[in-house]
């Protein structure tokens, strides 16, 4: 029995050490410190955005989204191809928050993404950064596809319309009428929001 206990203790020590090394607490603390400093240390952020643990990569993307630094956009675009879906979602959100990210590029990125949450988050980003130039693409998204994507496209149109002083070229009452009669409650709510925000409908 004593020999068995000794063997178990011997096994437990390296296992515990490995677990301690695997914990993301330290890199997560670095993410928090960088975010609080409001400084864009490119090398540090890049290391965290490519960390071995997905929760660290996701936290780094979230932090960059809050930091909203244009210089981070290319590393974020690269990270959009991350293997982990939660990381891609955070990266998509960060891109939508980052100044100088071209909304047309966000729309183009949709063609390569299949995960519904990533796609919806990219569409939301178009609403934050978009201009009337993106209306046509958003109208197509509002007409077809899963309900969450249609709702996101309608909200994106509403956000673009809200930033304009007058009617938005290419935007009429057709998508609103279709949305208000949709079977999905979220799509109906998004259609009503667009009706409130868009002038001249």
PDB file of C-alpha atoms in Angstrom:
ATOM      1  CA  UNK A   1       0.000   0.000   0.000  1.00  0.00           C
ATOM      2  CA  UNK A   2       2.804   2.398   0.917  1.00  0.00           C
ATOM      3  CA  UNK A   3       4.477   1.688  -2.429  1.00  0.00           C
ATOM      4  CA  UNK A   4       1.251   2.415  -4.282  1.00  0.00           C
ATOM      5  CA  UNK A   5       0.795   5.722  -2.459  1.00  0.00           C
ATOM      6  CA  UNK A   6       4.362   6.720  -3.262  1.00  0.00           C
ATOM      7  CA  UNK A   7       3.795   5.958  -6.931  1.00  0.00           C
ATOM      8  CA  UNK A   8       0.610   8.023  -6.999  1.00  0.00           C
ATOM      9  CA  UNK A   9       2.376  10.971  -5.375  1.00  0.00           C
ATOM     10  CA  UNK A  10       5.211  10.706  -7.887  1.00  0.00           C
ATOM     11  CA  UNK A  11       2.718  10.759 -10.758  1.00  0.00           C
ATOM     12  CA  UNK A  12       0.711  13.617  -9.277  1.00  0.00           C
ATOM     13  CA  UNK A  13       3.631  16.031  -9.004  1.00  0.00           C
ATOM     14  CA  UNK A  14       4.515  16.264 -12.718  1.00  0.00           C
ATOM     15  CA  UNK A  15       0.824  16.187 -13.634  1.00  0.00           C
ATOM     16  CA  UNK A  16       0.149  19.134 -11.344  1.00  0.00           C
ATOM     17  CA  UNK A  17       3.156  20.966 -12.728  1.00  0.00           C
ATOM     18  CA  UNK A  18       1.896  20.445 -16.264  1.00  0.00           C
ATOM     19  CA  UNK A  19      -1.520  21.749 -15.290  1.00  0.00           C
ATOM     20  CA  UNK A  20       0.089  24.846 -13.783  1.00  0.00           C
ATOM     21  CA  UNK A  21       1.984  25.459 -17.015  1.00  0.00           C
ATOM     22  CA  UNK A  22      -1.191  25.029 -19.057  1.00  0.00           C
ATOM     23  CA  UNK A  23      -3.222  27.578 -17.118  1.00  0.00           C
ATOM     24  CA  UNK A  24      -4.020  30.708 -19.153  1.00  0.00           C
ATOM     25  CA  UNK A  25      -4.110  32.963 -16.076  1.00  0.00           C
ATOM     26  CA  UNK A  26      -0.803  34.677 -16.801  1.00  0.00           C
ATOM     27  CA  UNK A  27      -1.425  35.489 -20.487  1.00  0.00           C
ATOM     28  CA  UNK A  28      -4.973  36.580 -19.672  1.00  0.00           C
ATOM     29  CA  UNK A  29      -3.515  38.949 -17.101  1.00  0.00           C
ATOM     30  CA  UNK A  30      -1.220  40.329 -19.809  1.00  0.00           C
ATOM     31  CA  UNK A  31      -4.224  40.948 -22.047  1.00  0.00           C
ATOM     32  CA  UNK A  32      -5.945  42.855 -19.245  1.00  0.00           C
ATOM     33  CA  UNK A  33      -2.824  44.898 -18.500  1.00  0.00           C
ATOM     34  CA  UNK A  34      -2.310  45.834 -22.149  1.00  0.00           C
ATOM     35  CA  UNK A  35      -5.943  46.809 -22.492  1.00  0.00           C
ATOM     36  CA  UNK A  36      -5.843  48.966 -19.371  1.00  0.00           C
ATOM     37  CA  UNK A  37      -2.673  50.689 -20.553  1.00  0.00           C
ATOM     38  CA  UNK A  38      -4.465  51.746 -23.772  1.00  0.00           C
ATOM     39  CA  UNK A  39      -1.146  51.172 -25.554  1.00  0.00           C
ATOM     40  CA  UNK A  40      -0.754  49.228 -28.777  1.00  0.00           C
ATOM     41  CA  UNK A  41       2.350  47.121 -28.292  1.00  0.00           C
ATOM     42  CA  UNK A  42       2.191  45.233 -31.581  1.00  0.00           C
ATOM     43  CA  UNK A  43       4.592  42.440 -30.631  1.00  0.00           C
ATOM     44  CA  UNK A  44       2.789  41.732 -27.354  1.00  0.00           C
ATOM     45  CA  UNK A  45      -0.666  41.739 -28.912  1.00  0.00           C
ATOM     46  CA  UNK A  46       0.490  39.538 -31.782  1.00  0.00           C
ATOM     47  CA  UNK A  47       1.942  36.992 -29.357  1.00  0.00           C
ATOM     48  CA  UNK A  48      -1.341  36.852 -27.440  1.00  0.00           C
ATOM     49  CA  UNK A  49      -3.424  36.679 -30.601  1.00  0.00           C
ATOM     50  CA  UNK A  50      -1.416  33.619 -31.690  1.00  0.00           C
ATOM     51  CA  UNK A  51      -1.178  32.009 -28.243  1.00  0.00           C
ATOM     52  CA  UNK A  52      -1.520  28.229 -28.019  1.00  0.00           C
ATOM     53  CA  UNK A  53      -4.702  28.446 -25.947  1.00  0.00           C
ATOM     54  CA  UNK A  54      -7.882  29.582 -27.702  1.00  0.00           C
ATOM     55  CA  UNK A  55      -9.276  31.380 -24.649  1.00  0.00           C
ATOM     56  CA  UNK A  56      -6.202  33.601 -24.653  1.00  0.00           C
ATOM     57  CA  UNK A  57      -6.543  34.311 -28.375  1.00  0.00           C
ATOM     58  CA  UNK A  58     -10.220  35.155 -27.897  1.00  0.00           C
ATOM     59  CA  UNK A  59      -9.427  37.492 -25.007  1.00  0.00           C
ATOM     60  CA  UNK A  60      -6.736  39.204 -27.075  1.00  0.00           C
ATOM     61  CA  UNK A  61      -9.158  39.765 -29.947  1.00  0.00           C
ATOM     62  CA  UNK A  62     -11.752  41.123 -27.521  1.00  0.00           C
ATOM     63  CA  UNK A  63      -9.166  43.466 -26.033  1.00  0.00           C
ATOM     64  CA  UNK A  64      -8.143  44.762 -29.455  1.00  0.00           C
ATOM     65  CA  UNK A  65     -11.800  45.369 -30.250  1.00  0.00           C
ATOM     66  CA  UNK A  66     -12.072  47.543 -27.171  1.00  0.00           C
ATOM     67  CA  UNK A  67      -8.800  49.288 -27.944  1.00  0.00           C
ATOM     68  CA  UNK A  68     -10.001  50.209 -31.460  1.00  0.00           C
ATOM     69  CA  UNK A  69      -6.563  50.800 -32.957  1.00  0.00           C
ATOM     70  CA  UNK A  70      -6.369  51.010 -36.777  1.00  0.00           C
ATOM     71  CA  UNK A  71      -2.852  49.537 -36.702  1.00  0.00           C
ATOM     72  CA  UNK A  72      -4.306  46.257 -35.424  1.00  0.00           C
ATOM     73  CA  UNK A  73      -6.521  45.618 -38.432  1.00  0.00           C
ATOM     74  CA  UNK A  74      -4.156  43.414 -40.444  1.00  0.00           C
ATOM     75  CA  UNK A  75      -3.338  41.107 -37.544  1.00  0.00           C
ATOM     76  CA  UNK A  76      -7.072  40.838 -36.894  1.00  0.00           C
ATOM     77  CA  UNK A  77      -7.773  39.950 -40.514  1.00  0.00           C
ATOM     78  CA  UNK A  78      -5.196  37.186 -40.269  1.00  0.00           C
ATOM     79  CA  UNK A  79      -6.740  35.952 -37.012  1.00  0.00           C
ATOM     80  CA  UNK A  80     -10.161  35.681 -38.672  1.00  0.00           C
ATOM     81  CA  UNK A  81      -8.904  32.358 -40.026  1.00  0.00           C
ATOM     82  CA  UNK A  82      -8.364  30.947 -36.517  1.00  0.00           C
ATOM     83  CA  UNK A  83      -9.328  27.292 -36.054  1.00  0.00           C
ATOM     84  CA  UNK A  84     -11.501  28.004 -33.000  1.00  0.00           C
ATOM     85  CA  UNK A  85     -14.978  29.407 -33.618  1.00  0.00           C
ATOM     86  CA  UNK A  86     -15.090  31.472 -30.376  1.00  0.00           C
ATOM     87  CA  UNK A  87     -11.866  33.167 -31.446  1.00  0.00           C
ATOM     88  CA  UNK A  88     -13.236  33.929 -34.910  1.00  0.00           C
ATOM     89  CA  UNK A  89     -16.363  35.443 -33.354  1.00  0.00           C
ATOM     90  CA  UNK A  90     -14.292  37.771 -31.170  1.00  0.00           C
ATOM     91  CA  UNK A  91     -12.088  38.692 -34.132  1.00  0.00           C
ATOM     92  CA  UNK A  92     -15.135  39.465 -36.281  1.00  0.00           C
ATOM     93  CA  UNK A  93     -16.470  41.711 -33.518  1.00  0.00           C
ATOM     94  CA  UNK A  94     -13.091  43.435 -33.157  1.00  0.00           C
ATOM     95  CA  UNK A  95     -12.917  44.118 -36.895  1.00  0.00           C
ATOM     96  CA  UNK A  96     -16.312  45.799 -36.726  1.00  0.00           C
ATOM     97  CA  UNK A  97     -15.033  47.996 -33.906  1.00  0.00           C
ATOM     98  CA  UNK A  98     -11.739  48.951 -35.532  1.00  0.00           C
ATOM     99  CA  UNK A  99     -11.433  52.248 -37.433  1.00  0.00           C
ATOM    100  CA  UNK A 100     -10.210  52.075 -41.035  1.00  0.00           C
ATOM    101  CA  UNK A 101     -11.524  48.543 -41.542  1.00  0.00           C
ATOM    102  CA  UNK A 102     -13.187  48.636 -44.961  1.00  0.00           C
ATOM    103  CA  UNK A 103     -16.831  47.533 -44.719  1.00  0.00           C
ATOM    104  CA  UNK A 104     -16.589  46.129 -48.247  1.00  0.00           C
ATOM    105  CA  UNK A 105     -13.896  43.778 -46.982  1.00  0.00           C
ATOM    106  CA  UNK A 106     -16.182  42.646 -44.164  1.00  0.00           C
ATOM    107  CA  UNK A 107     -18.825  41.755 -46.746  1.00  0.00           C
ATOM    108  CA  UNK A 108     -16.258  39.954 -48.878  1.00  0.00           C
ATOM    109  CA  UNK A 109     -15.174  37.934 -45.837  1.00  0.00           C
ATOM    110  CA  UNK A 110     -18.696  36.508 -45.559  1.00  0.00           C
ATOM    111  CA  UNK A 111     -18.083  34.364 -48.638  1.00  0.00           C
ATOM    112  CA  UNK A 112     -15.383  32.420 -46.776  1.00  0.00           C
ATOM    113  CA  UNK A 113     -17.240  31.986 -43.492  1.00  0.00           C
ATOM    114  CA  UNK A 114     -19.805  29.299 -42.738  1.00  0.00           C
ATOM    115  CA  UNK A 115     -20.230  29.588 -38.987  1.00  0.00           C
ATOM    116  CA  UNK A 116     -23.518  31.445 -38.379  1.00  0.00           C
ATOM    117  CA  UNK A 117     -22.298  33.425 -35.371  1.00  0.00           C
ATOM    118  CA  UNK A 118     -19.192  34.615 -37.206  1.00  0.00           C
ATOM    119  CA  UNK A 119     -21.280  35.608 -40.227  1.00  0.00           C
ATOM    120  CA  UNK A 120     -23.806  37.501 -38.114  1.00  0.00           C
ATOM    121  CA  UNK A 121     -21.034  39.328 -36.277  1.00  0.00           C
ATOM    122  CA  UNK A 122     -19.406  40.356 -39.562  1.00  0.00           C
ATOM    123  CA  UNK A 123     -22.754  41.704 -40.788  1.00  0.00           C
ATOM    124  CA  UNK A 124     -23.115  43.676 -37.563  1.00  0.00           C
ATOM    125  CA  UNK A 125     -19.664  45.103 -38.245  1.00  0.00           C
ATOM    126  CA  UNK A 126     -20.811  46.315 -41.653  1.00  0.00           C
ATOM    127  CA  UNK A 127     -23.568  48.223 -39.888  1.00  0.00           C
ATOM    128  CA  UNK A 128     -21.050  49.933 -37.613  1.00  0.00           C
ATOM    129  CA  UNK A 129     -18.577  50.852 -40.351  1.00  0.00           C
ATOM    130  CA  UNK A 130     -20.759  50.832 -43.467  1.00  0.00           C
ATOM    131  CA  UNK A 131     -21.818  53.562 -45.877  1.00  0.00           C
ATOM    132  CA  UNK A 132     -24.543  53.750 -48.525  1.00  0.00           C
ATOM    133  CA  UNK A 133     -22.118  51.867 -50.799  1.00  0.00           C
ATOM    134  CA  UNK A 134     -22.871  48.698 -48.819  1.00  0.00           C
ATOM    135  CA  UNK A 135     -26.663  49.020 -49.049  1.00  0.00           C
ATOM    136  CA  UNK A 136     -26.981  46.731 -52.066  1.00  0.00           C
ATOM    137  CA  UNK A 137     -25.070  43.881 -50.440  1.00  0.00           C
ATOM    138  CA  UNK A 138     -27.007  44.260 -47.197  1.00  0.00           C
ATOM    139  CA  UNK A 139     -30.325  44.217 -49.038  1.00  0.00           C
ATOM    140  CA  UNK A 140     -29.391  40.874 -50.580  1.00  0.00           C
ATOM    141  CA  UNK A 141     -28.547  39.511 -47.151  1.00  0.00           C
ATOM    142  CA  UNK A 142     -31.822  40.850 -45.752  1.00  0.00           C
ATOM    143  CA  UNK A 143     -33.839  38.998 -48.390  1.00  0.00           C
ATOM    144  CA  UNK A 144     -32.333  35.522 -48.117  1.00  0.00           C
ATOM    145  CA  UNK A 145     -30.554  33.291 -45.665  1.00  0.00           C
ATOM    146  CA  UNK A 146     -31.122  32.343 -42.034  1.00  0.00           C
ATOM    147  CA  UNK A 147     -33.309  34.614 -39.927  1.00  0.00           C
ATOM    148  CA  UNK A 148     -30.469  35.809 -37.640  1.00  0.00           C
ATOM    149  CA  UNK A 149     -28.493  36.988 -40.676  1.00  0.00           C
ATOM    150  CA  UNK A 150     -31.522  38.704 -42.195  1.00  0.00           C
ATOM    151  CA  UNK A 151     -32.202  40.482 -38.920  1.00  0.00           C
ATOM    152  CA  UNK A 152     -28.556  41.540 -38.631  1.00  0.00           C
ATOM    153  CA  UNK A 153     -28.600  42.905 -42.181  1.00  0.00           C
ATOM    154  CA  UNK A 154     -31.739  44.950 -41.476  1.00  0.00           C
ATOM    155  CA  UNK A 155     -30.190  46.400 -38.321  1.00  0.00           C
ATOM    156  CA  UNK A 156     -27.018  47.182 -40.282  1.00  0.00           C
ATOM    157  CA  UNK A 157     -29.119  49.058 -42.840  1.00  0.00           C
ATOM    158  CA  UNK A 158     -30.787  50.968 -40.013  1.00  0.00           C
ATOM    159  CA  UNK A 159     -27.419  51.990 -38.559  1.00  0.00           C
ATOM    160  CA  UNK A 160     -26.218  53.232 -41.941  1.00  0.00           C
ATOM    161  CA  UNK A 161     -29.490  55.109 -42.487  1.00  0.00           C
ATOM    162  CA  UNK A 162     -29.217  56.712 -39.054  1.00  0.00           C
ATOM    163  CA  UNK A 163     -25.857  58.225 -39.982  1.00  0.00           C
ATOM    164  CA  UNK A 164     -27.253  59.824 -43.141  1.00  0.00           C
ATOM    165  CA  UNK A 165     -28.943  63.229 -43.184  1.00  0.00           C
ATOM    166  CA  UNK A 166     -31.525  62.201 -45.754  1.00  0.00           C
ATOM    167  CA  UNK A 167     -32.840  59.191 -47.678  1.00  0.00           C
ATOM    168  CA  UNK A 168     -30.280  56.501 -48.484  1.00  0.00           C
ATOM    169  CA  UNK A 169     -29.798  55.766 -52.184  1.00  0.00           C
ATOM    170  CA  UNK A 170     -31.054  52.311 -53.095  1.00  0.00           C
ATOM    171  CA  UNK A 171     -33.041  51.854 -49.903  1.00  0.00           C
ATOM    172  CA  UNK A 172     -36.827  51.864 -50.148  1.00  0.00           C
ATOM    173  CA  UNK A 173     -39.744  50.420 -48.214  1.00  0.00           C
ATOM    174  CA  UNK A 174     -39.579  46.994 -49.880  1.00  0.00           C
ATOM    175  CA  UNK A 175     -37.302  45.277 -47.331  1.00  0.00           C
ATOM    176  CA  UNK A 176     -39.254  46.845 -44.474  1.00  0.00           C
ATOM    177  CA  UNK A 177     -42.571  45.539 -45.793  1.00  0.00           C
ATOM    178  CA  UNK A 178     -41.120  42.065 -46.239  1.00  0.00           C
ATOM    179  CA  UNK A 179     -39.532  42.091 -42.784  1.00  0.00           C
ATOM    180  CA  UNK A 180     -42.665  43.241 -40.992  1.00  0.00           C
ATOM    181  CA  UNK A 181     -44.511  40.234 -42.408  1.00  0.00           C
ATOM    182  CA  UNK A 182     -41.732  37.749 -41.642  1.00  0.00           C
ATOM    183  CA  UNK A 183     -42.432  34.660 -39.559  1.00  0.00           C
ATOM    184  CA  UNK A 184     -39.406  35.345 -37.346  1.00  0.00           C
ATOM    185  CA  UNK A 185     -39.895  37.797 -34.471  1.00  0.00           C
ATOM    186  CA  UNK A 186     -36.298  39.061 -34.588  1.00  0.00           C
ATOM    187  CA  UNK A 187     -36.619  39.874 -38.290  1.00  0.00           C
ATOM    188  CA  UNK A 188     -39.888  41.728 -37.661  1.00  0.00           C
ATOM    189  CA  UNK A 189     -38.274  43.736 -34.865  1.00  0.00           C
ATOM    190  CA  UNK A 190     -35.291  44.570 -37.085  1.00  0.00           C
ATOM    191  CA  UNK A 191     -37.646  45.690 -39.846  1.00  0.00           C
ATOM    192  CA  UNK A 192     -39.459  47.986 -37.424  1.00  0.00           C
ATOM    193  CA  UNK A 193     -36.123  49.419 -36.285  1.00  0.00           C
ATOM    194  CA  UNK A 194     -35.142  50.118 -39.890  1.00  0.00           C
ATOM    195  CA  UNK A 195     -38.485  51.842 -40.447  1.00  0.00           C
ATOM    196  CA  UNK A 196     -37.812  54.126 -37.470  1.00  0.00           C
ATOM    197  CA  UNK A 197     -34.260  55.004 -38.509  1.00  0.00           C
ATOM    198  CA  UNK A 198     -34.472  55.392 -42.279  1.00  0.00           C
ATOM    199  CA  UNK A 199     -35.762  58.722 -43.552  1.00  0.00           C
ATOM    200  CA  UNK A 200     -38.200  58.809 -46.417  1.00  0.00           C
ATOM    201  CA  UNK A 201     -39.517  55.251 -46.188  1.00  0.00           C
TER     202      UNK A 201
END
